[in-house]
Amino acid sequence: VQLQASGGGLVEPGGSLRLSCEASGNFLMIDVMAWYRQAPGKERELVADIDSGGEVKYTDSVKGRFTISRDFAKNTVSLRMDSLRPEDTAVYYCNVDARRPEDMQSYRYWGQGTKVTVSS
């Protein structure tokens, strides 16, 4: 499974960005699609995820500002980020739990990070 993320960049505080990630390769289905982030000197943390039923979950610090969405037909996940703050600065990683056809088990895959910098 390959994950291609895009959409990072530099934005001023209060601004918006949209991250996108497309999954491709040989898999039966994707259970969960998620975004994680890792700020300098900090551990990687879950930002938001969306499961196969469309149920979403957000870390407290982004609730009301970020919106995760998923296109089941295209195997893509997006993260709309509004009201960005300097503390949102991090490398953002796309992540999926996908089922392999060989054993129908779910495995976790990571995309390459995309850097988001919030600064004036």
XYZ file of N, CA and C in Angstrom:
360
model
N 0.858 -1.178 0.000
C 0.000 0.000 0.000
C 0.898 1.233 0.000
N 0.626 2.137 -0.899
C 1.386 3.375 -0.968
C 0.460 4.542 -0.635
N 1.004 5.476 0.103
C 0.253 6.660 0.487
C 0.970 7.895 -0.026
N 0.240 8.727 -0.739
C 0.810 9.953 -1.282
C 0.092 11.135 -0.667
N 0.823 11.882 0.149
C 0.243 13.035 0.826
C 0.680 14.320 0.146
N -0.171 15.331 0.258
C 0.145 16.637 -0.322
C -0.607 17.719 0.433
N -0.193 18.958 0.222
C -0.955 20.079 0.753
C -0.309 20.868 1.863
N 0.851 20.475 2.331
C 1.493 21.226 3.388
C 2.042 22.546 2.889
N 2.551 23.352 3.816
C 3.131 24.614 3.419
C 3.211 25.579 4.582
N 3.481 26.823 4.228
C 3.597 27.900 5.217
C 2.324 28.725 5.202
N 1.781 28.995 6.372
C 0.562 29.783 6.472
C 0.641 30.654 7.713
N 0.001 31.806 7.667
C -0.007 32.707 8.813
C -1.015 32.216 9.866
N -0.793 32.589 11.101
C -1.780 32.238 12.136
C -3.180 32.707 11.753
N -4.145 31.846 11.995
C -5.515 32.136 11.603
C -5.870 31.669 10.210
N -4.878 31.261 9.463
C -5.111 30.818 8.093
C -5.577 29.380 8.010
N -5.700 28.908 6.760
C -6.217 27.561 6.505
C -5.320 26.819 5.529
N -5.338 25.511 5.676
C -4.670 24.619 4.734
C -5.509 23.361 4.603
N -5.322 22.681 3.497
C -6.001 21.405 3.295
C -4.964 20.374 2.897
N -4.910 19.302 3.658
C -4.024 18.185 3.344
C -4.834 17.071 2.690
N -4.208 16.399 1.748
C -4.860 15.265 1.093
C -3.903 14.085 1.045
N -4.481 12.897 1.017
C -3.669 11.686 0.965
C -4.439 10.635 0.188
N -3.767 10.029 -0.763
C -4.387 8.982 -1.575
C -3.684 7.660 -1.339
N -4.477 6.626 -1.102
C -3.940 5.285 -0.926
C -4.068 4.503 -2.223
N -3.004 3.801 -2.559
C -3.036 2.971 -3.757
C -2.310 1.669 -3.472
N -2.536 0.679 -4.341
C -1.872 -0.608 -4.165
C -2.861 -1.741 -4.044
N -2.376 -2.844 -3.544
C -3.166 -4.058 -3.484
C -3.736 -4.257 -2.075
N -4.988 -3.932 -1.893
C -5.641 -4.149 -0.605
C -7.124 -4.409 -0.832
N -7.728 -5.094 0.129
C -9.160 -5.401 0.020
C -10.016 -4.206 0.390
N -9.664 -3.590 1.480
C -10.411 -2.437 1.945
C -9.568 -1.688 2.970
N -9.983 -0.469 3.234
C -9.315 0.336 4.242
C -10.260 0.506 5.421
N -9.783 0.139 6.590
C -10.617 0.270 7.781
C -10.613 1.695 8.316
N -9.453 2.186 8.624
C -9.327 3.512 9.226
C -8.320 4.340 8.431
N -8.655 5.587 8.225
C -7.720 6.538 7.624
C -7.493 7.648 8.648
N -6.267 8.071 8.790
C -5.961 9.003 9.878
C -4.854 9.966 9.482
N -4.785 11.031 10.264
C -3.676 11.975 10.188
C -3.016 12.045 11.559
N -1.715 11.945 11.559
C -0.897 12.133 12.755
C 0.003 13.342 12.499
N 0.592 13.839 13.552
C 1.567 14.908 13.383
C 2.672 14.767 14.426
N 3.817 15.307 14.057
C 4.952 15.295 14.967
C 5.625 16.650 14.921
N 5.551 17.348 16.037
C 6.201 18.649 16.151
C 7.645 18.438 16.590
N 8.511 19.407 16.318
C 9.914 19.279 16.720
C 10.047 19.008 18.213
N 10.788 17.973 18.548
C 11.029 17.645 19.945
C 9.887 16.962 20.651
N 8.832 16.616 19.910
C 7.671 15.990 20.536
C 7.383 14.632 19.900
N 6.579 13.845 20.578
C 6.190 12.558 20.043
C 5.094 12.724 18.995
N 5.015 11.745 18.121
C 3.954 11.756 17.115
C 2.615 11.558 17.813
N 1.612 12.318 17.387
C 0.302 12.225 18.001
C -0.788 12.105 16.946
N -1.865 11.446 17.318
C -3.021 11.354 16.437
C -3.716 12.710 16.384
N -4.004 13.177 15.184
C -4.747 14.420 15.001
C -6.230 14.110 14.815
N -6.513 13.217 13.874
C -7.897 12.855 13.583
C -7.927 11.554 12.813
N -9.002 10.808 12.968
C -9.171 9.625 12.134
C -10.638 9.434 11.771
N -10.854 8.612 10.748
C -12.202 8.333 10.267
C -12.247 6.864 9.893
N -13.270 6.157 10.397
C -13.304 4.719 10.162
C -14.166 4.377 8.949
N -14.363 3.099 8.718
C -15.076 2.657 7.522
C -16.565 2.999 7.566
N -17.064 3.339 8.752
C -18.453 3.759 8.870
C -18.620 5.264 8.833
N -17.507 5.960 8.683
C -17.557 7.415 8.624
C -17.484 8.102 9.978
N -17.301 7.326 11.032
C -17.193 7.929 12.362
C -15.834 8.589 12.518
N -15.840 9.805 13.046
C -14.609 10.575 13.153
C -14.215 10.784 14.604
N -12.932 11.033 14.775
C -12.375 11.286 16.095
C -11.293 12.333 15.937
N -11.242 13.269 16.901
C -10.253 14.338 16.863
C -9.537 14.435 18.212
N -8.282 14.841 18.153
C -7.618 15.179 19.397
C -8.197 16.504 19.880
N -8.221 16.699 21.183
C -8.918 17.855 21.750
C -8.435 19.194 21.194
N -7.155 19.316 20.955
C -6.599 20.610 20.564
C -7.041 21.082 19.181
N -7.599 20.194 18.367
C -8.013 20.598 17.019
C -9.521 20.573 16.837
N -10.259 20.157 17.836
C -11.715 20.087 17.718
C -12.281 21.462 17.411
N -13.181 21.494 16.435
C -13.785 22.751 16.032
C -12.979 23.532 15.014
N -11.744 23.124 14.777
C -10.887 23.828 13.807
C -10.522 22.958 12.608
N -10.355 21.676 12.840
C -9.966 20.745 11.780
C -11.148 19.853 11.416
N -11.200 19.476 10.148
C -12.237 18.569 9.681
C -11.610 17.480 8.823
N -11.819 16.241 9.212
C -11.324 15.117 8.417
C -12.467 14.582 7.563
N -12.147 14.209 6.344
C -13.148 13.648 5.457
C -12.511 12.562 4.610
N -13.364 11.745 4.026
C -12.865 10.568 3.314
C -13.699 10.324 2.072
N -13.037 10.009 0.987
C -13.713 9.597 -0.241
C -13.485 8.097 -0.384
N -14.533 7.324 -0.114
C -14.392 5.873 -0.107
C -14.103 5.334 -1.510
N -14.645 5.957 -2.509
C -14.457 5.479 -3.876
C -13.033 5.726 -4.373
N -12.458 6.823 -3.944
C -11.126 7.195 -4.424
C -10.021 6.821 -3.439
N -10.404 6.283 -2.272
C -9.414 5.917 -1.241
C -8.549 7.109 -0.849
N -9.201 8.224 -0.633
C -8.482 9.414 -0.212
C -9.021 9.903 1.135
N -8.147 10.566 1.848
C -8.530 11.202 3.106
C -7.989 12.619 3.075
N -8.787 13.555 3.550
C -8.382 14.958 3.571
C -8.502 15.510 4.979
N -7.720 16.523 5.228
C -7.781 17.217 6.514
C -7.850 18.701 6.223
N -9.000 19.270 6.495
C -9.173 20.709 6.356
C -8.787 21.333 7.695
N -7.834 22.262 7.666
C -7.333 22.885 8.889
C -7.610 24.380 8.840
N -8.466 24.837 9.725
C -8.811 26.260 9.822
C -8.302 26.836 11.137
N -8.276 28.143 11.192
C -7.850 28.836 12.419
C -6.528 28.274 12.931
N -5.587 28.131 12.029
C -4.310 27.518 12.395
C -3.543 28.370 13.393
N -2.844 27.676 14.265
C -2.062 28.304 15.333
C -0.594 27.897 15.187
N 0.305 28.691 15.720
C 1.718 28.295 15.659
C 1.975 26.907 16.236
N 1.217 26.525 17.234
C 1.414 25.206 17.851
C 0.943 24.053 16.970
N 0.316 24.367 15.846
C -0.046 23.329 14.880
C 1.126 22.998 13.951
N 2.184 23.759 14.063
C 3.362 23.502 13.243
C 3.915 22.110 13.520
N 4.055 21.327 12.466
C 4.497 19.941 12.618
C 4.620 19.312 11.237
N 5.188 18.129 11.228
C 5.116 17.287 10.044
C 3.877 16.405 10.209
N 3.020 16.446 9.210
C 1.763 15.694 9.257
C 1.907 14.432 8.413
N 1.459 13.319 8.989
C 1.582 12.015 8.344
C 0.210 11.396 8.120
N 0.026 10.898 6.921
C -1.163 10.139 6.593
C -0.933 8.681 7.016
N -1.996 8.011 7.409
C -1.884 6.661 7.962
C -3.171 5.912 7.647
N -3.045 4.655 7.214
C -4.244 3.853 6.993
C -4.061 2.471 7.600
N -5.160 1.880 8.002
C -5.215 0.469 8.377
C -5.945 -0.225 7.234
N -5.206 -1.011 6.464
C -5.769 -1.640 5.273
C -5.653 -3.152 5.359
N -6.629 -3.816 4.797
C -6.657 -5.287 4.826
C -5.999 -5.850 3.580
N -5.054 -6.742 3.791
C -4.355 -7.365 2.670
C -5.153 -8.557 2.152
N -5.179 -8.756 0.839
C -5.924 -9.889 0.273
C -5.339 -11.239 0.651
N -4.038 -11.285 0.970
C -3.389 -12.569 1.257
C -3.930 -13.213 2.520
N -4.232 -12.405 3.529
C -4.662 -12.980 4.800
C -5.859 -12.261 5.413
N -6.340 -11.238 4.720
C -7.487 -10.452 5.157
C -7.255 -9.785 6.516
N -6.009 -9.704 6.914
C -5.683 -9.022 8.161
C -5.398 -7.546 7.890
N -5.623 -6.736 8.902
C -5.417 -5.302 8.782
C -4.000 -4.939 9.197
N -3.338 -4.147 8.378
C -1.983 -3.686 8.659
C -1.950 -2.175 8.550
N -1.033 -1.592 9.285
C -0.920 -0.136 9.297
C 0.166 0.314 8.327
N -0.157 1.328 7.554
C 0.779 1.886 6.585
C 0.893 3.388 6.803
N 2.098 3.888 6.569
C 2.376 5.311 6.764
C 2.804 5.951 5.450
N 2.353 7.193 5.272
C 2.824 7.966 4.136
C 4.028 8.797 4.539
N 4.621 9.438 3.557
C 5.707 10.355 3.865
C 5.093 11.597 4.474
N 5.760 12.280 5.312
C 5.202 13.444 5.968
C 5.109 14.641 5.047
N 4.213 15.534 5.404
C 4.121 16.816 4.726
C 4.182 17.898 5.800
N 5.061 18.861 5.574
C 5.350 19.842 6.622
C 4.345 20.984 6.595
N 3.845 21.322 7.774
C 2.955 22.468 7.948
C 3.632 23.437 8.919
N 3.809 24.655 8.478
C 4.415 25.690 9.315
C 3.441 26.839 9.453
N 3.112 27.167 10.695
C 2.207 28.286 10.968
C 3.020 29.384 11.627
N 3.228 30.452 10.884
C 4.095 31.515 11.372
C 3.790 32.803 10.629
N 3.976 33.926 11.335
C 3.808 35.221 10.696
C 5.160 35.743 10.206
